[in-house]
Amino acid sequence: MPIDANNLWVVIPAYNEGKMIARVVEDVRRLFPNVVVIDDASADQTAEAAKRAGAHVLRHPINLGQGAALQTGFEYALNAGATFIATFDADGQHHIEDVTLMQERLIESGADLALGSRFLGNTVGMTEGRRLLLRAATLFTNITTGLSLSDCHNGLRLLTARAASVLTLRQNRMAHASEILAGIRKHRLTFIEVPVTISYTEYSRQKGQTFIDTFVICRDLIAAKMLP
């Protein structure tokens, strides 16, 4: 049993993941029983499937994007008394065993966050085009945030309650990944990177970022820097 398994909540943002979400929730709950799925106004049976699999389910009445879904999940988990909060993708790319390692490393280090890195760990089925896209996005994000990370857009993270309570996600779309990193710098949070495995399938690749998505992320982040 993982350290503090009952005090760790897994937050899973989901949008039209009815085909996959039950399998993901069931796998996560093998090790961590507390799972909250934020259904971001899906048009399918995502919420129903997640609930049947044993997750707590929250629903957005309109689609706000992954950042807003994570913010909702953070607030729910904190109110439930979470000591640790993991962010986990709904498309089956992540491996829940990696969260166990991240929790162990986070406790050992005393840091505020553990960030998963596929480039320190392993990937299965990743195309060379996606690898180049992620490398470019990481370079841009490192420049804009002033941090030095090997993998800036990995959705597998583990936060302490303190970290989750001070991070406020304003970017409602995929730019939230870079916004979290900007928050780390702003609040002087400490972090470690932990090797993880990301497995790409035909299903998850259809859900992934494109070049246009990356351009939009960069645009939104630049615009956000101009806000007070």
PDB file of C-alpha atoms in Angstrom:
ATOM      1  CA  MET A   1       0.000   0.000   0.000  1.00  0.00           C
ATOM      2  CA  PRO A   2       1.420   3.415  -0.948  1.00  0.00           C
ATOM      3  CA  ILE A   3       2.403   5.866   1.786  1.00  0.00           C
ATOM      4  CA  ASP A   4      -0.651   7.872   2.913  1.00  0.00           C
ATOM      5  CA  ALA A   5      -2.825   6.329   0.207  1.00  0.00           C
ATOM      6  CA  ASN A   6      -6.008   7.472   1.940  1.00  0.00           C
ATOM      7  CA  ASN A   7      -4.758  11.057   2.210  1.00  0.00           C
ATOM      8  CA  LEU A   8      -3.903  11.301  -1.473  1.00  0.00           C
ATOM      9  CA  TRP A   9      -6.595  12.362  -3.919  1.00  0.00           C
ATOM     10  CA  VAL A  10      -6.311  11.809  -7.660  1.00  0.00           C
ATOM     11  CA  VAL A  11      -7.891  14.571  -9.761  1.00  0.00           C
ATOM     12  CA  ILE A  12      -8.895  13.553 -13.293  1.00  0.00           C
ATOM     13  CA  PRO A  13     -10.247  16.216 -15.675  1.00  0.00           C
ATOM     14  CA  ALA A  14     -12.337  14.630 -18.400  1.00  0.00           C
ATOM     15  CA  TYR A  15     -14.111  15.739 -21.560  1.00  0.00           C
ATOM     16  CA  ASN A  16     -15.917  13.171 -23.705  1.00  0.00           C
ATOM     17  CA  GLU A  17     -13.931  10.280 -22.237  1.00  0.00           C
ATOM     18  CA  GLY A  18     -16.870   7.883 -21.888  1.00  0.00           C
ATOM     19  CA  LYS A  19     -15.032   5.095 -23.697  1.00  0.00           C
ATOM     20  CA  MET A  20     -11.988   5.191 -21.417  1.00  0.00           C
ATOM     21  CA  ILE A  21     -12.792   6.828 -18.070  1.00  0.00           C
ATOM     22  CA  ALA A  22     -14.147   3.756 -16.240  1.00  0.00           C
ATOM     23  CA  ARG A  23     -11.009   1.778 -17.047  1.00  0.00           C
ATOM     24  CA  VAL A  24      -8.787   4.643 -15.881  1.00  0.00           C
ATOM     25  CA  VAL A  25     -10.701   5.151 -12.616  1.00  0.00           C
ATOM     26  CA  GLU A  26     -10.703   1.443 -11.810  1.00  0.00           C
ATOM     27  CA  ASP A  27      -6.955   1.233 -12.391  1.00  0.00           C
ATOM     28  CA  VAL A  28      -6.242   4.293 -10.235  1.00  0.00           C
ATOM     29  CA  ARG A  29      -8.392   2.963  -7.387  1.00  0.00           C
ATOM     30  CA  ARG A  30      -6.281  -0.199  -7.176  1.00  0.00           C
ATOM     31  CA  LEU A  31      -3.747   1.947  -5.296  1.00  0.00           C
ATOM     32  CA  PHE A  32      -5.530   5.168  -4.374  1.00  0.00           C
ATOM     33  CA  PRO A  33      -9.202   4.972  -3.397  1.00  0.00           C
ATOM     34  CA  ASN A  34      -9.934   8.706  -3.473  1.00  0.00           C
ATOM     35  CA  VAL A  35     -10.577   9.759  -7.062  1.00  0.00           C
ATOM     36  CA  VAL A  36     -12.486  12.809  -8.264  1.00  0.00           C
ATOM     37  CA  VAL A  37     -13.403  13.168 -11.929  1.00  0.00           C
ATOM     38  CA  ILE A  38     -14.350  16.609 -13.203  1.00  0.00           C
ATOM     39  CA  ASP A  39     -16.632  16.180 -16.186  1.00  0.00           C
ATOM     40  CA  ASP A  40     -16.107  19.341 -18.230  1.00  0.00           C
ATOM     41  CA  ALA A  41     -19.564  19.417 -19.860  1.00  0.00           C
ATOM     42  CA  SER A  42     -19.098  16.215 -21.823  1.00  0.00           C
ATOM     43  CA  ALA A  43     -21.668  15.269 -24.452  1.00  0.00           C
ATOM     44  CA  ASP A  44     -21.286  11.551 -23.748  1.00  0.00           C
ATOM     45  CA  GLN A  45     -21.597   9.280 -20.703  1.00  0.00           C
ATOM     46  CA  THR A  46     -18.315  10.320 -19.056  1.00  0.00           C
ATOM     47  CA  ALA A  47     -19.881  11.279 -15.722  1.00  0.00           C
ATOM     48  CA  GLU A  48     -22.042   8.171 -15.460  1.00  0.00           C
ATOM     49  CA  ALA A  49     -19.178   5.827 -16.347  1.00  0.00           C
ATOM     50  CA  ALA A  50     -16.829   7.491 -13.837  1.00  0.00           C
ATOM     51  CA  LYS A  51     -19.407   7.269 -11.061  1.00  0.00           C
ATOM     52  CA  ARG A  52     -20.070   3.579 -11.731  1.00  0.00           C
ATOM     53  CA  ALA A  53     -16.312   2.961 -11.489  1.00  0.00           C
ATOM     54  CA  GLY A  54     -16.259   4.451  -7.983  1.00  0.00           C
ATOM     55  CA  ALA A  55     -15.131   8.043  -8.538  1.00  0.00           C
ATOM     56  CA  HIS A  56     -16.510  11.179  -6.970  1.00  0.00           C
ATOM     57  CA  VAL A  57     -17.896  13.139  -9.925  1.00  0.00           C
ATOM     58  CA  LEU A  58     -18.258  16.900 -10.378  1.00  0.00           C
ATOM     59  CA  ARG A  59     -19.771  18.424 -13.513  1.00  0.00           C
ATOM     60  CA  HIS A  60     -19.186  21.768 -15.197  1.00  0.00           C
ATOM     61  CA  PRO A  61     -22.367  23.041 -16.878  1.00  0.00           C
ATOM     62  CA  ILE A  62     -20.293  24.515 -19.709  1.00  0.00           C
ATOM     63  CA  ASN A  63     -16.938  23.486 -21.120  1.00  0.00           C
ATOM     64  CA  LEU A  64     -14.155  25.511 -19.476  1.00  0.00           C
ATOM     65  CA  GLY A  65     -11.104  23.418 -20.300  1.00  0.00           C
ATOM     66  CA  GLN A  66      -8.556  21.386 -18.386  1.00  0.00           C
ATOM     67  CA  GLY A  67      -7.206  24.219 -16.257  1.00  0.00           C
ATOM     68  CA  ALA A  68     -10.604  25.086 -14.814  1.00  0.00           C
ATOM     69  CA  ALA A  69     -11.366  21.400 -14.282  1.00  0.00           C
ATOM     70  CA  LEU A  70      -8.152  20.976 -12.292  1.00  0.00           C
ATOM     71  CA  GLN A  71      -8.952  24.064 -10.208  1.00  0.00           C
ATOM     72  CA  THR A  72     -12.355  22.575  -9.360  1.00  0.00           C
ATOM     73  CA  GLY A  73     -10.691  19.280  -8.447  1.00  0.00           C
ATOM     74  CA  PHE A  74      -8.066  20.957  -6.255  1.00  0.00           C
ATOM     75  CA  GLU A  75     -10.726  22.781  -4.275  1.00  0.00           C
ATOM     76  CA  TYR A  76     -12.777  19.607  -3.815  1.00  0.00           C
ATOM     77  CA  ALA A  77      -9.797  17.535  -2.679  1.00  0.00           C
ATOM     78  CA  LEU A  78      -8.564  20.220  -0.293  1.00  0.00           C
ATOM     79  CA  ASN A  79     -12.023  20.490   1.264  1.00  0.00           C
ATOM     80  CA  ALA A  80     -11.958  16.708   1.707  1.00  0.00           C
ATOM     81  CA  GLY A  81      -8.712  16.981   3.703  1.00  0.00           C
ATOM     82  CA  ALA A  82      -6.207  15.814   1.089  1.00  0.00           C
ATOM     83  CA  THR A  83      -2.528  15.871   2.075  1.00  0.00           C
ATOM     84  CA  PHE A  84      -1.408  15.165  -1.491  1.00  0.00           C
ATOM     85  CA  ILE A  85      -3.170  15.779  -4.804  1.00  0.00           C
ATOM     86  CA  ALA A  86      -2.198  14.032  -8.044  1.00  0.00           C
ATOM     87  CA  THR A  87      -3.259  15.249 -11.487  1.00  0.00           C
ATOM     88  CA  PHE A  88      -3.923  12.384 -13.865  1.00  0.00           C
ATOM     89  CA  ASP A  89      -5.062  12.256 -17.501  1.00  0.00           C
ATOM     90  CA  ALA A  90      -8.317  10.554 -18.490  1.00  0.00           C
ATOM     91  CA  ASP A  91      -7.091   9.048 -21.762  1.00  0.00           C
ATOM     92  CA  GLY A  92      -5.079   6.123 -20.377  1.00  0.00           C
ATOM     93  CA  GLN A  93      -1.595   7.564 -21.015  1.00  0.00           C
ATOM     94  CA  HIS A  94      -0.503   7.584 -17.377  1.00  0.00           C
ATOM     95  CA  HIS A  95       0.472   4.736 -15.059  1.00  0.00           C
ATOM     96  CA  ILE A  96      -0.783   4.912 -11.473  1.00  0.00           C
ATOM     97  CA  GLU A  97       2.320   3.092 -10.210  1.00  0.00           C
ATOM     98  CA  ASP A  98       4.293   6.220 -11.092  1.00  0.00           C
ATOM     99  CA  VAL A  99       2.261   8.194  -8.543  1.00  0.00           C
ATOM    100  CA  THR A 100       3.491   5.836  -5.828  1.00  0.00           C
ATOM    101  CA  LEU A 101       7.090   6.600  -6.770  1.00  0.00           C
ATOM    102  CA  MET A 102       6.336  10.319  -6.979  1.00  0.00           C
ATOM    103  CA  GLN A 103       4.828  10.274  -3.494  1.00  0.00           C
ATOM    104  CA  GLU A 104       7.860   8.490  -2.067  1.00  0.00           C
ATOM    105  CA  ARG A 105      10.270  10.924  -3.739  1.00  0.00           C
ATOM    106  CA  LEU A 106       8.212  13.949  -2.693  1.00  0.00           C
ATOM    107  CA  ILE A 107       8.183  12.890   0.952  1.00  0.00           C
ATOM    108  CA  GLU A 108      11.907  12.131   0.888  1.00  0.00           C
ATOM    109  CA  SER A 109      12.757  15.492  -0.685  1.00  0.00           C
ATOM    110  CA  GLY A 110      10.420  17.692   1.323  1.00  0.00           C
ATOM    111  CA  ALA A 111       9.528  19.570  -1.885  1.00  0.00           C
ATOM    112  CA  ASP A 112       6.137  21.110  -2.666  1.00  0.00           C
ATOM    113  CA  LEU A 113       5.568  19.359  -5.991  1.00  0.00           C
ATOM    114  CA  ALA A 114       6.759  16.350  -7.946  1.00  0.00           C
ATOM    115  CA  LEU A 115       6.560  16.799 -11.722  1.00  0.00           C
ATOM    116  CA  GLY A 116       6.533  13.767 -13.969  1.00  0.00           C
ATOM    117  CA  SER A 117       9.011  13.680 -16.841  1.00  0.00           C
ATOM    118  CA  ARG A 118       8.674  11.365 -19.806  1.00  0.00           C
ATOM    119  CA  PHE A 119      12.081  12.508 -21.059  1.00  0.00           C
ATOM    120  CA  LEU A 120      13.770  11.354 -17.851  1.00  0.00           C
ATOM    121  CA  GLY A 121      11.659   8.204 -17.960  1.00  0.00           C
ATOM    122  CA  ASN A 122      10.108   6.343 -20.885  1.00  0.00           C
ATOM    123  CA  THR A 123       7.591   6.735 -23.670  1.00  0.00           C
ATOM    124  CA  VAL A 124       5.703   4.045 -25.541  1.00  0.00           C
ATOM    125  CA  GLY A 125       4.343   4.758 -29.001  1.00  0.00           C
ATOM    126  CA  MET A 126       5.318   8.441 -29.214  1.00  0.00           C
ATOM    127  CA  THR A 127       5.874   9.727 -32.741  1.00  0.00           C
ATOM    128  CA  GLU A 128       8.954  11.755 -33.612  1.00  0.00           C
ATOM    129  CA  GLY A 129       6.730  14.681 -34.578  1.00  0.00           C
ATOM    130  CA  ARG A 130       5.135  14.765 -31.129  1.00  0.00           C
ATOM    131  CA  ARG A 131       8.545  14.487 -29.499  1.00  0.00           C
ATOM    132  CA  LEU A 132       9.750  17.555 -31.410  1.00  0.00           C
ATOM    133  CA  LEU A 133       6.529  19.449 -30.607  1.00  0.00           C
ATOM    134  CA  LEU A 134       6.892  18.742 -26.879  1.00  0.00           C
ATOM    135  CA  ARG A 135      10.569  19.706 -26.910  1.00  0.00           C
ATOM    136  CA  ALA A 136       9.706  23.024 -28.573  1.00  0.00           C
ATOM    137  CA  ALA A 137       6.880  23.689 -26.102  1.00  0.00           C
ATOM    138  CA  THR A 138       9.210  22.893 -23.202  1.00  0.00           C
ATOM    139  CA  LEU A 139      11.862  25.289 -24.523  1.00  0.00           C
ATOM    140  CA  PHE A 140       9.300  28.091 -24.863  1.00  0.00           C
ATOM    141  CA  THR A 141       7.872  27.468 -21.395  1.00  0.00           C
ATOM    142  CA  ASN A 142      11.295  27.352 -19.755  1.00  0.00           C
ATOM    143  CA  ILE A 143      12.075  30.728 -21.327  1.00  0.00           C
ATOM    144  CA  THR A 144       8.792  32.332 -20.257  1.00  0.00           C
ATOM    145  CA  THR A 145       8.780  30.932 -16.700  1.00  0.00           C
ATOM    146  CA  GLY A 146      12.510  31.075 -15.952  1.00  0.00           C
ATOM    147  CA  LEU A 147      12.508  27.449 -14.821  1.00  0.00           C
ATOM    148  CA  SER A 148      14.633  24.617 -16.141  1.00  0.00           C
ATOM    149  CA  LEU A 149      12.636  21.445 -16.710  1.00  0.00           C
ATOM    150  CA  SER A 150      12.920  18.484 -19.036  1.00  0.00           C
ATOM    151  CA  ASP A 151       9.175  18.076 -19.610  1.00  0.00           C
ATOM    152  CA  CYS A 152       6.899  21.099 -19.142  1.00  0.00           C
ATOM    153  CA  HIS A 153       3.637  19.715 -20.506  1.00  0.00           C
ATOM    154  CA  ASN A 154       3.246  16.455 -18.620  1.00  0.00           C
ATOM    155  CA  GLY A 155      -0.160  16.110 -16.964  1.00  0.00           C
ATOM    156  CA  LEU A 156       1.149  13.713 -14.313  1.00  0.00           C
ATOM    157  CA  ARG A 157       1.997  15.738 -11.201  1.00  0.00           C
ATOM    158  CA  LEU A 158       1.831  15.385  -7.439  1.00  0.00           C
ATOM    159  CA  LEU A 159       1.230  18.424  -5.243  1.00  0.00           C
ATOM    160  CA  THR A 160       1.220  18.918  -1.518  1.00  0.00           C
ATOM    161  CA  ALA A 161      -1.878  20.540  -0.053  1.00  0.00           C
ATOM    162  CA  ARG A 162       0.155  23.716   0.444  1.00  0.00           C
ATOM    163  CA  ALA A 163       1.079  23.892  -3.236  1.00  0.00           C
ATOM    164  CA  ALA A 164      -2.458  23.196  -4.426  1.00  0.00           C
ATOM    165  CA  SER A 165      -3.863  25.849  -2.113  1.00  0.00           C
ATOM    166  CA  VAL A 166      -1.678  28.680  -3.461  1.00  0.00           C
ATOM    167  CA  LEU A 167      -1.937  27.855  -7.170  1.00  0.00           C
ATOM    168  CA  THR A 168      -4.851  29.560  -8.907  1.00  0.00           C
ATOM    169  CA  LEU A 169      -5.406  28.580 -12.522  1.00  0.00           C
ATOM    170  CA  ARG A 170      -6.716  31.443 -14.672  1.00  0.00           C
ATOM    171  CA  GLN A 171      -5.974  29.883 -18.054  1.00  0.00           C
ATOM    172  CA  ASN A 172      -9.020  27.756 -18.782  1.00  0.00           C
ATOM    173  CA  ARG A 173      -7.523  25.916 -21.727  1.00  0.00           C
ATOM    174  CA  MET A 174      -4.401  23.813 -22.210  1.00  0.00           C
ATOM    175  CA  ALA A 175      -2.137  26.719 -21.241  1.00  0.00           C
ATOM    176  CA  HIS A 176      -2.751  25.752 -17.615  1.00  0.00           C
ATOM    177  CA  ALA A 177       0.312  23.476 -17.723  1.00  0.00           C
ATOM    178  CA  SER A 178       2.604  26.457 -18.236  1.00  0.00           C
ATOM    179  CA  GLU A 179       0.539  28.511 -15.798  1.00  0.00           C
ATOM    180  CA  ILE A 180       1.237  25.971 -13.047  1.00  0.00           C
ATOM    181  CA  LEU A 181       4.944  26.378 -13.689  1.00  0.00           C
ATOM    182  CA  ALA A 182       4.639  30.169 -13.571  1.00  0.00           C
ATOM    183  CA  GLY A 183       2.870  29.759 -10.236  1.00  0.00           C
ATOM    184  CA  ILE A 184       5.740  27.652  -8.945  1.00  0.00           C
ATOM    185  CA  ARG A 185       8.115  30.511  -9.608  1.00  0.00           C
ATOM    186  CA  LYS A 186       5.749  33.212  -8.325  1.00  0.00           C
ATOM    187  CA  HIS A 187       5.114  31.460  -5.007  1.00  0.00           C
ATOM    188  CA  ARG A 188       8.669  30.129  -4.715  1.00  0.00           C
ATOM    189  CA  LEU A 189       7.482  26.561  -4.491  1.00  0.00           C
ATOM    190  CA  THR A 190      10.096  23.830  -4.488  1.00  0.00           C
ATOM    191  CA  PHE A 191       9.834  20.955  -6.933  1.00  0.00           C
ATOM    192  CA  ILE A 192      11.487  17.786  -8.124  1.00  0.00           C
ATOM    193  CA  GLU A 193      11.227  15.927 -11.416  1.00  0.00           C
ATOM    194  CA  VAL A 194      10.484  12.214 -11.318  1.00  0.00           C
ATOM    195  CA  PRO A 195      10.890   9.783 -14.247  1.00  0.00           C
ATOM    196  CA  VAL A 196       7.541   8.426 -15.460  1.00  0.00           C
ATOM    197  CA  THR A 197       6.245   6.385 -18.372  1.00  0.00           C
ATOM    198  CA  ILE A 198       3.763   7.792 -20.880  1.00  0.00           C
ATOM    199  CA  SER A 199       2.032   5.284 -23.151  1.00  0.00           C
ATOM    200  CA  TYR A 200       0.553   6.589 -26.392  1.00  0.00           C
ATOM    201  CA  THR A 201      -2.274   4.701 -28.066  1.00  0.00           C
ATOM    202  CA  GLU A 202      -4.317   5.528 -31.130  1.00  0.00           C
ATOM    203  CA  TYR A 203      -7.020   6.797 -28.762  1.00  0.00           C
ATOM    204  CA  SER A 204      -4.719   9.067 -26.751  1.00  0.00           C
ATOM    205  CA  ARG A 205      -2.973  10.384 -29.862  1.00  0.00           C
ATOM    206  CA  GLN A 206      -6.326  11.597 -31.193  1.00  0.00           C
ATOM    207  CA  LYS A 207      -6.726  13.600 -27.972  1.00  0.00           C
ATOM    208  CA  GLY A 208      -3.225  15.097 -28.017  1.00  0.00           C
ATOM    209  CA  GLN A 209      -1.951  18.567 -28.847  1.00  0.00           C
ATOM    210  CA  THR A 210      -1.302  19.709 -32.405  1.00  0.00           C
ATOM    211  CA  PHE A 211       0.974  22.445 -33.680  1.00  0.00           C
ATOM    212  CA  ILE A 212      -2.028  24.803 -33.710  1.00  0.00           C
ATOM    213  CA  ASP A 213      -2.769  23.926 -30.066  1.00  0.00           C
ATOM    214  CA  THR A 214       0.797  24.809 -29.134  1.00  0.00           C
ATOM    215  CA  PHE A 215       0.537  28.158 -30.950  1.00  0.00           C
ATOM    216  CA  VAL A 216      -2.688  28.946 -29.053  1.00  0.00           C
ATOM    217  CA  ILE A 217      -1.037  28.031 -25.738  1.00  0.00           C
ATOM    218  CA  CYS A 218       1.857  30.388 -26.458  1.00  0.00           C
ATOM    219  CA  ARG A 219      -0.535  33.176 -27.469  1.00  0.00           C
ATOM    220  CA  ASP A 220      -2.641  32.756 -24.324  1.00  0.00           C
ATOM    221  CA  LEU A 221       0.408  32.768 -22.058  1.00  0.00           C
ATOM    222  CA  ILE A 222       1.828  35.898 -23.651  1.00  0.00           C
ATOM    223  CA  ALA A 223      -1.558  37.588 -23.240  1.00  0.00           C
ATOM    224  CA  ALA A 224      -1.751  36.459 -19.609  1.00  0.00           C
ATOM    225  CA  LYS A 225       1.596  38.094 -18.879  1.00  0.00           C
ATOM    226  CA  MET A 226       0.060  41.432 -19.838  1.00  0.00           C
ATOM    227  CA  LEU A 227      -2.702  41.093 -17.269  1.00  0.00           C
ATOM    228  CA  PRO A 228      -2.344  42.685 -13.797  1.00  0.00           C
TER     229      PRO A 228
END
